[in-house]
Backbone as a chain_set.jsonl record, in Angstrom:
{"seq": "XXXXXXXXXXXXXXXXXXXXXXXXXXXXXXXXXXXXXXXXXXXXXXXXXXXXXXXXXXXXXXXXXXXXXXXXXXXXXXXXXXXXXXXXXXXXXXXXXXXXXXXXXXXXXXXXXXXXXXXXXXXXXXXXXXXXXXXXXXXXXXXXXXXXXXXXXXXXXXXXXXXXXXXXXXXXXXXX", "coords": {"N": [[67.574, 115.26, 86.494], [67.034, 112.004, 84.944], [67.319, 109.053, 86.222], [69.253, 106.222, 84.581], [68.527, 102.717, 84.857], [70.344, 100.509, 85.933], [72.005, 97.362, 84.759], [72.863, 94.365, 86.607], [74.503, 92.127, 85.517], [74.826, 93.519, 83.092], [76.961, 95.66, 83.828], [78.808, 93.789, 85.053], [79.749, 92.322, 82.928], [80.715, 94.224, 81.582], [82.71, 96.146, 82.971], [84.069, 93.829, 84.153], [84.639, 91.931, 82.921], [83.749, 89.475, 83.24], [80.91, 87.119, 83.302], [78.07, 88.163, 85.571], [77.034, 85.494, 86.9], [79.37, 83.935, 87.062], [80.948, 85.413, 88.891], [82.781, 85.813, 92.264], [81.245, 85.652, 95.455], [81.644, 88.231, 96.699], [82.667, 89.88, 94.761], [80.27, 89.969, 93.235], [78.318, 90.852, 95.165], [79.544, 93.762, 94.668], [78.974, 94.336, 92.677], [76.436, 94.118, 91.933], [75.817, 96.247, 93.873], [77.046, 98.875, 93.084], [75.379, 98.276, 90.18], [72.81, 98.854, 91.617], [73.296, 101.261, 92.264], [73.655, 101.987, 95.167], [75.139, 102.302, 98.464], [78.285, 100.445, 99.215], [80.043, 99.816, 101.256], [80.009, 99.429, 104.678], [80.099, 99.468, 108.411], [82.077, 97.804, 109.872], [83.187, 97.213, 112.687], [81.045, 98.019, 114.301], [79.468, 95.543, 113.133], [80.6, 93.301, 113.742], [80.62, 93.789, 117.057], [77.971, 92.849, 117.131], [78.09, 90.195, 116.743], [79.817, 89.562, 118.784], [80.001, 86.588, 121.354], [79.174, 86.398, 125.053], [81.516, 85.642, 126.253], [83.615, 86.084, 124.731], [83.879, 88.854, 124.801], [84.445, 89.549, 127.328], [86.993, 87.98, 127.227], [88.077, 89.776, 125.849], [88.057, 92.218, 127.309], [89.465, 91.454, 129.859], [92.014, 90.876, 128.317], [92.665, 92.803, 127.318], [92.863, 94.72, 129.623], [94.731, 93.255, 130.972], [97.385, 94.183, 129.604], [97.571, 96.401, 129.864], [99.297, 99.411, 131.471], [98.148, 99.836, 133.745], [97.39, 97.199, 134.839], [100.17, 96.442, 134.892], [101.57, 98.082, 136.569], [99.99, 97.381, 138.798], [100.344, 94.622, 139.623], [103.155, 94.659, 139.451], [103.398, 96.066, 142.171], [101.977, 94.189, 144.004], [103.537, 92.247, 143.73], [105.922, 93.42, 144.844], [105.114, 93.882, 147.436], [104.351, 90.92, 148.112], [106.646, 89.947, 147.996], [108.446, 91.877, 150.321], [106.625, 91.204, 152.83], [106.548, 88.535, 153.371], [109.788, 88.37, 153.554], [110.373, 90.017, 155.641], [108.577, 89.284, 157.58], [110.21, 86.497, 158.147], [110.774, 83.628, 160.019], [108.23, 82.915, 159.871], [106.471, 83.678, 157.33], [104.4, 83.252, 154.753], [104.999, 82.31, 152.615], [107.797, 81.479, 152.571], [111.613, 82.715, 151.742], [112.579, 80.728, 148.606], [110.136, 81.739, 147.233], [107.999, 79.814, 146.338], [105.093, 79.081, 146.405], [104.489, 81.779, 145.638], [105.576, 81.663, 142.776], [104.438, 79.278, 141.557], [101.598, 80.282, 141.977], [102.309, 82.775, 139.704], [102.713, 81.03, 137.829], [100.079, 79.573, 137.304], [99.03, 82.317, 136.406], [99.702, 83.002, 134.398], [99.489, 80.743, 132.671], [96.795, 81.123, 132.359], [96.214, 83.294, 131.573], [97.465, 83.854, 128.979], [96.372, 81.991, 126.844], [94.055, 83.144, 126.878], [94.681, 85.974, 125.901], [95.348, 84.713, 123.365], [92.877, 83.84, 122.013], [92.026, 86.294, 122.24], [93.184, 87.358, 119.986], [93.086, 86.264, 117.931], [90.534, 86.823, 117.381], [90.488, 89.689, 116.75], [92.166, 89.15, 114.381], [90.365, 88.169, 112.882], [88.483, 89.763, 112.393], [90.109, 92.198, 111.437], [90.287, 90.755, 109.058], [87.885, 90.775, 107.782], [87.259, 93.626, 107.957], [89.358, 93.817, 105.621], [88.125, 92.738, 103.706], [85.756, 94.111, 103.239], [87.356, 96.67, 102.682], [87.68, 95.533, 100.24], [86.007, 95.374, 98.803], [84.596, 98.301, 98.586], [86.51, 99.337, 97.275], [86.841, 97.764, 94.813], [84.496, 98.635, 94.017], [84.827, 101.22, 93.714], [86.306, 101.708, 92.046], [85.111, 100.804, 89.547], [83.252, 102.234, 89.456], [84.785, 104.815, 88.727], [86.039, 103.902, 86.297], [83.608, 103.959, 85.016], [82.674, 106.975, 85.287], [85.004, 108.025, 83.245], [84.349, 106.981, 81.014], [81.815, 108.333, 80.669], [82.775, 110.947, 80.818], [84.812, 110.85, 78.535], [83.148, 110.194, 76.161], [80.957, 112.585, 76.758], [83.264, 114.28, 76.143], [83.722, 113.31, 73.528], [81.269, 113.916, 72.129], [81.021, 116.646, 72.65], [83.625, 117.352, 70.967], [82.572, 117.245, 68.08], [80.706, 118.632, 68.132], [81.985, 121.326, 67.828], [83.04, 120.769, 65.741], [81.014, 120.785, 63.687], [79.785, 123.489, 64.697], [82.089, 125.192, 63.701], [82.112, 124.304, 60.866], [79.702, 125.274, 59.905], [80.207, 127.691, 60.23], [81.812, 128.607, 58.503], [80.676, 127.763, 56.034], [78.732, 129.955, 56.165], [80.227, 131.781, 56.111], [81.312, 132.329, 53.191]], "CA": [[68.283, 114.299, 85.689], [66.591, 110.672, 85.333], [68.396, 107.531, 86.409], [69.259, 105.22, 84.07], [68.987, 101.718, 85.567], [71.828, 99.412, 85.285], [71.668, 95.849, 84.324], [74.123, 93.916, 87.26], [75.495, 91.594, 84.48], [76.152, 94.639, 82.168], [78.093, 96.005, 84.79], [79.827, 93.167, 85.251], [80.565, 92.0, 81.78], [80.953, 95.405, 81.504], [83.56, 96.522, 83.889], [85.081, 92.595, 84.865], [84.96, 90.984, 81.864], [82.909, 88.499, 83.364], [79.304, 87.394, 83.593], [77.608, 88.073, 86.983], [77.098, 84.489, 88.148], [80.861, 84.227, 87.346], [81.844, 86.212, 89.974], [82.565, 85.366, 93.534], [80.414, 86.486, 96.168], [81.808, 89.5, 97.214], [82.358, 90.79, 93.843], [78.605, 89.649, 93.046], [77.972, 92.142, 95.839], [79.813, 94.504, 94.415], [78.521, 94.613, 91.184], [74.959, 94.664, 92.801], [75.364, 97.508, 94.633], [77.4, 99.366, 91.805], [74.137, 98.537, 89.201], [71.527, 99.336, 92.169], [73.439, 102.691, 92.591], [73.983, 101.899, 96.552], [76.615, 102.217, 98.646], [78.396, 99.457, 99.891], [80.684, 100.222, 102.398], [80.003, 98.892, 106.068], [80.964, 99.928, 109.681], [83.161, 96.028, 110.415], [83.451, 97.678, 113.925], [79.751, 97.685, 114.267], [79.255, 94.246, 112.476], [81.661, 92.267, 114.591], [80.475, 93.393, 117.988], [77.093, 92.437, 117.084], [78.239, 88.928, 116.553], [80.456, 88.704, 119.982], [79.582, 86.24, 122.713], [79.675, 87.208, 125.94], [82.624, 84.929, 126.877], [84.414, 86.679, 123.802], [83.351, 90.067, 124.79], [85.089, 88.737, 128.325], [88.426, 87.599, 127.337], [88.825, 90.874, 125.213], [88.563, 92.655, 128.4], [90.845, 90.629, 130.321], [93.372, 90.836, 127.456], [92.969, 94.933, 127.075], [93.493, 94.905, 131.024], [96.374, 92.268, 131.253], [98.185, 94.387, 128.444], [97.951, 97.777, 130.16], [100.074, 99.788, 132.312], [97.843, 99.788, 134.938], [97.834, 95.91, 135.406], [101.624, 96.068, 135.023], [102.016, 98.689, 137.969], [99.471, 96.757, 139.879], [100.885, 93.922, 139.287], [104.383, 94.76, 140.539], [103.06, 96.517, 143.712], [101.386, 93.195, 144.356], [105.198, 91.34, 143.721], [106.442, 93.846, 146.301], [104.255, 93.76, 148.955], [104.375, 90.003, 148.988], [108.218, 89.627, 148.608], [108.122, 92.367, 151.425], [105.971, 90.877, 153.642], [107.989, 86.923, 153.169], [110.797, 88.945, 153.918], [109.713, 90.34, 157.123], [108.307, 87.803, 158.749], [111.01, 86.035, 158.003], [110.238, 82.506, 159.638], [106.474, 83.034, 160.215], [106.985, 84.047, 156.427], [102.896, 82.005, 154.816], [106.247, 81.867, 151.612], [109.572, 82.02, 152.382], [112.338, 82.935, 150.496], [112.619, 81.154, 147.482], [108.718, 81.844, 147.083], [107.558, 78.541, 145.789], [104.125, 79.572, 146.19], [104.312, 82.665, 144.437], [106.095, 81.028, 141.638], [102.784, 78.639, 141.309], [100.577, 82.1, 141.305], [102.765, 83.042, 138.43], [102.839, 80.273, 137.061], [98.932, 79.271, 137.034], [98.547, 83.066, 135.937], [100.57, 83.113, 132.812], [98.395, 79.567, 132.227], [94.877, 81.086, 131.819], [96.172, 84.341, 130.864], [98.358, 83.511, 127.464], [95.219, 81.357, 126.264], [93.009, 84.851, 126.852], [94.951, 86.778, 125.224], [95.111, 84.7, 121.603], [91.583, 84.283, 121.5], [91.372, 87.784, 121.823], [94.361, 87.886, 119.111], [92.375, 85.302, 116.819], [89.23, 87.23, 117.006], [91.267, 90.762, 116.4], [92.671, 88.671, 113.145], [88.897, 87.797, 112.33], [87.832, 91.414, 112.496], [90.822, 92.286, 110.592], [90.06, 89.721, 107.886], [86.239, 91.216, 107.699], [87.469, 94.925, 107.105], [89.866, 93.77, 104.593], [87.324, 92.512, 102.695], [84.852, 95.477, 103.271], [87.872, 97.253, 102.219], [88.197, 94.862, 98.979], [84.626, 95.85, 98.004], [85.022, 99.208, 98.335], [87.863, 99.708, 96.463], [86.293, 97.602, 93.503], [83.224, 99.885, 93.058], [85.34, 103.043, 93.169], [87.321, 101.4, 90.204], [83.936, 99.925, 88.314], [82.628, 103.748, 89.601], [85.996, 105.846, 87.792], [86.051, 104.054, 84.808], [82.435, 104.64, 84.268], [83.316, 107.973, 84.943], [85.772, 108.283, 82.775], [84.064, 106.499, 80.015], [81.132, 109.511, 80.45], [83.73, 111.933, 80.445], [85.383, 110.768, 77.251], [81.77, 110.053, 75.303], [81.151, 113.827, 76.738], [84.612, 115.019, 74.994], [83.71, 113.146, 72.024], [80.639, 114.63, 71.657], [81.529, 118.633, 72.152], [84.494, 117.718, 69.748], [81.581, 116.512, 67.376], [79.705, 120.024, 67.989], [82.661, 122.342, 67.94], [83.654, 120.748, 64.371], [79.684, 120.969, 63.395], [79.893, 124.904, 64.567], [83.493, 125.552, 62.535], [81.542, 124.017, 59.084], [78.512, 126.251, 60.179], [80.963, 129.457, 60.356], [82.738, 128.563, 57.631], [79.698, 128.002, 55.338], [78.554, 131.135, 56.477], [81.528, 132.927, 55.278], [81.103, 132.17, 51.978]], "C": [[67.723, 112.917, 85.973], [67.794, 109.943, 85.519], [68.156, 106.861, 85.294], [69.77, 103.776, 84.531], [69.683, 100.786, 85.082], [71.676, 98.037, 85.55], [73.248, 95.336, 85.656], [75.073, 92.726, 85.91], [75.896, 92.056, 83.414], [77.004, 94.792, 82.993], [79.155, 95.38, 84.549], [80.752, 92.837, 84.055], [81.634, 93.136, 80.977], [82.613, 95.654, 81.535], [84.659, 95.47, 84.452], [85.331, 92.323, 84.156], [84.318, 89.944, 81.855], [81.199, 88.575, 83.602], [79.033, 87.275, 84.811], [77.796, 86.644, 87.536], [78.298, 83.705, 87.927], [81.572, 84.8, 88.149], [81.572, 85.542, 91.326], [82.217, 86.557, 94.22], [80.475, 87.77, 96.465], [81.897, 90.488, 95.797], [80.776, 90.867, 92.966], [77.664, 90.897, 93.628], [78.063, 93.712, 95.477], [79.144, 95.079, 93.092], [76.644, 95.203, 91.351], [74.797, 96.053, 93.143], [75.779, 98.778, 93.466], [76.021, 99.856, 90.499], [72.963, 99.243, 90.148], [72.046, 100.896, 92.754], [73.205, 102.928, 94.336], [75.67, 102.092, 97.778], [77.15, 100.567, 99.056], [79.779, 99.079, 100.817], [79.765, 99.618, 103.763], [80.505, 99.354, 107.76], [81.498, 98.516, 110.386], [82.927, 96.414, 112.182], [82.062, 96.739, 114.543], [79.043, 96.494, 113.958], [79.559, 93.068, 113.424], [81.301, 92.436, 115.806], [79.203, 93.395, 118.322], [77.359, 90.901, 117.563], [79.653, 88.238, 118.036], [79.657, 88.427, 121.031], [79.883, 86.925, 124.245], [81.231, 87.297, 126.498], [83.717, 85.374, 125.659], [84.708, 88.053, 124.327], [84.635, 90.086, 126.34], [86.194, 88.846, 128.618], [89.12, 89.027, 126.392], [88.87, 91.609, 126.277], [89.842, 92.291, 129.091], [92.242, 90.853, 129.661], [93.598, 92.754, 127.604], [93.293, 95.15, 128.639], [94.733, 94.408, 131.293], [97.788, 93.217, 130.333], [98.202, 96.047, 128.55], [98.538, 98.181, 131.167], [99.398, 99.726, 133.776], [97.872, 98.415, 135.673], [99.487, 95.632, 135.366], [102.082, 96.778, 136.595], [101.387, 97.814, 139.09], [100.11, 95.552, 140.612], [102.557, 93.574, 140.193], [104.223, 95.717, 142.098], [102.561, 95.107, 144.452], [102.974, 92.191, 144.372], [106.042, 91.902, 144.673], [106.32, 93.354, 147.686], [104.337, 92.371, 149.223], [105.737, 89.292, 148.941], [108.571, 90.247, 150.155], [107.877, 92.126, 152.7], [106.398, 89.862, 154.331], [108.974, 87.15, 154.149], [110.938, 89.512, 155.585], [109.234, 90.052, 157.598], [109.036, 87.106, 159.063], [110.6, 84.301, 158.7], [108.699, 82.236, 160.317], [105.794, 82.903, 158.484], [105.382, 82.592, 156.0], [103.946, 81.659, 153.245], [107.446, 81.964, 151.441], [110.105, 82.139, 151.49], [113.039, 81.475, 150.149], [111.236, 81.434, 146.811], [108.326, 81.114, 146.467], [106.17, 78.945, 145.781], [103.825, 80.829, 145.384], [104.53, 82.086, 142.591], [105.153, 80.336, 140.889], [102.145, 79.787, 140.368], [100.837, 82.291, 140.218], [102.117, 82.29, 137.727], [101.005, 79.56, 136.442], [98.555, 81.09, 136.309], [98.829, 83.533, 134.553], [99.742, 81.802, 132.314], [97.38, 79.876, 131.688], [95.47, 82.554, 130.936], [96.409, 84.478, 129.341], [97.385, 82.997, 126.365], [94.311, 82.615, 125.664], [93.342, 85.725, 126.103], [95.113, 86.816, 123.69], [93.793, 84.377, 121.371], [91.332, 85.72, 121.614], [92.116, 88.508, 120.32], [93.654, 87.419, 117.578], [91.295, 86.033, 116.577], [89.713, 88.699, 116.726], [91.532, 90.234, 114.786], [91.166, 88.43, 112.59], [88.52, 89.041, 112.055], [88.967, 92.084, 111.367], [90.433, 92.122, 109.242], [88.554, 90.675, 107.273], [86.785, 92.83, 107.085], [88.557, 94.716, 106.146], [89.053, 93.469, 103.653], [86.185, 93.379, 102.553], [85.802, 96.319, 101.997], [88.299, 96.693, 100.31], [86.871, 95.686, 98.185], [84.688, 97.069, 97.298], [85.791, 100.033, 97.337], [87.414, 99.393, 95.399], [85.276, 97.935, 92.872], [83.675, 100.819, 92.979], [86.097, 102.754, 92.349], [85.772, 101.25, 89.319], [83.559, 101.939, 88.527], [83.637, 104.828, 88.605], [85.88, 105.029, 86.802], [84.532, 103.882, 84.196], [82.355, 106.023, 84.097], [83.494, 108.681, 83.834], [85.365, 108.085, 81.436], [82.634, 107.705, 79.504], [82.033, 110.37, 79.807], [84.435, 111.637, 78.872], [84.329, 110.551, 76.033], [81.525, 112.064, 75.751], [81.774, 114.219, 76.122], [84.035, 114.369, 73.678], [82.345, 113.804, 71.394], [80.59, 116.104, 71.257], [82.487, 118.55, 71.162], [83.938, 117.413, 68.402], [80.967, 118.392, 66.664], [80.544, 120.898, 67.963], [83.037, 122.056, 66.089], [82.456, 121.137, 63.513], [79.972, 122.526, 63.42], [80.753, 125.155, 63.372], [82.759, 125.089, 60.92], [80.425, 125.029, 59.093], [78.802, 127.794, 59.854], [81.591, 129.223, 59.057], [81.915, 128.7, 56.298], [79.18, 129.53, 55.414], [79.007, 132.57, 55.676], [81.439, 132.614, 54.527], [80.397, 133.043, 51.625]], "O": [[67.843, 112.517, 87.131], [68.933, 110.153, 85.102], [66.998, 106.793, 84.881], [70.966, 103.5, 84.626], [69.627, 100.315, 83.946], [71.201, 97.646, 86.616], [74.367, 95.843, 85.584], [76.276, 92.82, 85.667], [76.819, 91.618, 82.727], [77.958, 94.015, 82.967], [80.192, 95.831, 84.062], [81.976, 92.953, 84.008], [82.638, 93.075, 80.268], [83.462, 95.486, 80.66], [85.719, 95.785, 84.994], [86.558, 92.22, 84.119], [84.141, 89.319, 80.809], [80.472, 89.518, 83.914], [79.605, 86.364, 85.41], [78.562, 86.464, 88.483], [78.355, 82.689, 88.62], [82.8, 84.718, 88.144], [80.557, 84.901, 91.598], [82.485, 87.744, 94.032], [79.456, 88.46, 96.507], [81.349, 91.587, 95.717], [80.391, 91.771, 92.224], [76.799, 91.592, 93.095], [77.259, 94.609, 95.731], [78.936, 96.249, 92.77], [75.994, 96.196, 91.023], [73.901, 96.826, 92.805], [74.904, 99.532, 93.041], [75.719, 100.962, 90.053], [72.225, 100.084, 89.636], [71.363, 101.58, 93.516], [72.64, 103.943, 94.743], [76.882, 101.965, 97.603], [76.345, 99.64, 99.157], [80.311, 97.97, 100.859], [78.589, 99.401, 103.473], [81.723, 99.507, 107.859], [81.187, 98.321, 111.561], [82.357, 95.523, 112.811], [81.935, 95.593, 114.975], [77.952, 96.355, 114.512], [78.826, 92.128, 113.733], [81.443, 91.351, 116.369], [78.883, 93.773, 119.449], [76.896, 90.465, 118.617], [80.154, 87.127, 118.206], [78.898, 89.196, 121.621], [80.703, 87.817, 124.461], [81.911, 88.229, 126.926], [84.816, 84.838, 125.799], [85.889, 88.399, 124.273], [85.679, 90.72, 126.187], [86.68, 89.398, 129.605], [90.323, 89.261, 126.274], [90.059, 91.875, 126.455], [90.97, 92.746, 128.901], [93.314, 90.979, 130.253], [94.503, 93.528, 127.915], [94.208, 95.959, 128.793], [95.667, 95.046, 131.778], [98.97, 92.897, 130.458], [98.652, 96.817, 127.701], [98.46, 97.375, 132.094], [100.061, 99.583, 134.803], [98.257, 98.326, 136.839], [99.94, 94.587, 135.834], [102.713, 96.222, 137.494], [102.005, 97.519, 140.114], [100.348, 95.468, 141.817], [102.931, 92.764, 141.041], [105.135, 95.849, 142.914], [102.862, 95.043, 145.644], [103.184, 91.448, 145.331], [106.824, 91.206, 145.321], [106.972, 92.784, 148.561], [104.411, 92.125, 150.427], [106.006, 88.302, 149.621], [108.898, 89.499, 151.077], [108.55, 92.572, 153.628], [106.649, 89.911, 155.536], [109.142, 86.536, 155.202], [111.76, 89.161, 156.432], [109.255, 90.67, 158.663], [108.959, 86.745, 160.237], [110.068, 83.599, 157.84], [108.336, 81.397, 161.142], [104.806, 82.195, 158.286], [105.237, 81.508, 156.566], [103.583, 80.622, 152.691], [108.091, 82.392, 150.484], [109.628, 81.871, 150.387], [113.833, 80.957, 150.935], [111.302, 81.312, 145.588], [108.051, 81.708, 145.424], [105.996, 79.323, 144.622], [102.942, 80.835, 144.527], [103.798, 82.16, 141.604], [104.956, 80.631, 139.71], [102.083, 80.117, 139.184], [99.938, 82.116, 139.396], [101.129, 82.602, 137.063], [100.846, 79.149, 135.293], [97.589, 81.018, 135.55], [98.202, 84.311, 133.834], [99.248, 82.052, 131.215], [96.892, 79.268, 130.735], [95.133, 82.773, 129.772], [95.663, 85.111, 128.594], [97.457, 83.397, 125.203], [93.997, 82.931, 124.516], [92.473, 86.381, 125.529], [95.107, 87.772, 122.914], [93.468, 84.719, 120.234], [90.381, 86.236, 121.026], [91.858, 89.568, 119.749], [93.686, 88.005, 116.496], [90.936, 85.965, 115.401], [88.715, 89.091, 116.121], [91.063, 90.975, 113.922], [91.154, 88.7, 111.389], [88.092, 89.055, 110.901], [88.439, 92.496, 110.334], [90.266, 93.021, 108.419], [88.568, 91.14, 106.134], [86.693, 93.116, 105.891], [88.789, 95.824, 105.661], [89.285, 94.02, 102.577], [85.618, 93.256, 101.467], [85.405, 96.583, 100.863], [88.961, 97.295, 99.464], [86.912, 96.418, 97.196], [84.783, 97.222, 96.08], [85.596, 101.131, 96.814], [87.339, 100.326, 94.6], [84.991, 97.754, 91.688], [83.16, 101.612, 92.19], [86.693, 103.676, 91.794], [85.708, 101.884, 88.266], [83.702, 102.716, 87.583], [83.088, 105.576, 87.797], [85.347, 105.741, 85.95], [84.353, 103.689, 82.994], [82.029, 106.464, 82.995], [82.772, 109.561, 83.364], [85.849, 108.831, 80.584], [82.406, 107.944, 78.318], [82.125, 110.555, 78.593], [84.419, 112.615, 78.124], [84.763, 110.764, 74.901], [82.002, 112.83, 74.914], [81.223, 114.756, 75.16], [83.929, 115.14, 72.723], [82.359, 114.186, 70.224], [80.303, 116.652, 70.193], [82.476, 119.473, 70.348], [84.768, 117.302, 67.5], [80.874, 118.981, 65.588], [79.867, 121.913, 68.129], [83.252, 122.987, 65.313], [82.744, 121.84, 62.545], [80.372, 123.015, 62.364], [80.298, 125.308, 62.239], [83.063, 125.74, 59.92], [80.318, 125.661, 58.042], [78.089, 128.708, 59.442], [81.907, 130.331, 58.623], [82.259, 129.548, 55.476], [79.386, 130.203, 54.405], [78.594, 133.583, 55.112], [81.348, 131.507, 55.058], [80.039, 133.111, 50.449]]}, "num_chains": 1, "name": "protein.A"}
């Protein structure tokens, strides 16, 4: 079966209503890939951790550690042991009780941490943003793709109902 190659501003005028350099970029793309019979789908995954720094790459660690059970257990074994310890020394104690120094710790660790965790939240929303719009593409060549389709399929039907009425005058002549 030959290809028949497709004009990107048929397509478009086609299928959008509009003329190609009427369209914004992504549907420009779309229409492209649509006429050049390509796919255009993407792996975002793959895309995005091309384009992370290290110090990105970094704080997404940090955040996927800070935000799992194992830094939570650790975490409170580490709040034990040095209430514990306070406690039992009692006045040797390097923080007595009301732990003013711990409180700090906290308190400088909820500081860097909270920061770490929305750049990792902001660049999650960036990545997001990127496969939504993969996913926009997508979606608008498997529409421009079904109602070309569909528009075969119904030029098909109109033709066999063309050649079935052609036969029936053929048989009918016949009989005579």
């Amino acid at each position: 079966m030959t290809r028949i190659p497709l004009d990107a501003d048929h397509v478009s005028r086609r299928w959008l209503g509009k003329a190609a350099r009427e369209l914004a970029a992504q549907e420009a793309s779309v229409v492209a890939s649509a006429a050049d019979r390509r796919p255009i789908s993407e792996d975002i995954n793959e895309t995005f951790a091309d384009r992370q720094t290290f110090g990105e790459r970094l704080a997404d660690r940090v955040a996927a550690f800070g935000g799992s059970w194992p830094f939570i257990i650790a975490f409170g074994v580490f709040l034990a042991l040095w209430t514990a310890i306070n406690l039992l020394l009692r006045k040797e104690a390097f923080d007595p009780y009301p732990f003013i120094f711990l409180n700090l710790v906290l308190s400088m660790l909820a500081a860097v941490q909270a920061p770490v965790i929305m750049m990792s939240q902001n660049r999650q929303a960036a990545k997001d943003r990127l496969d939504a719009g993969n996913d926009y593409q997508v979606n608008l060549k498997a529409e421009i793709e079904i109602m070309a389709l569909l528009e075969k399929v119904e030029h098909l039907a109109a033709r066999q109902e063309e050649q079935t009425e052609l036969i029936h005058r053929l048989l009918a002549e016949r009989g005579r």
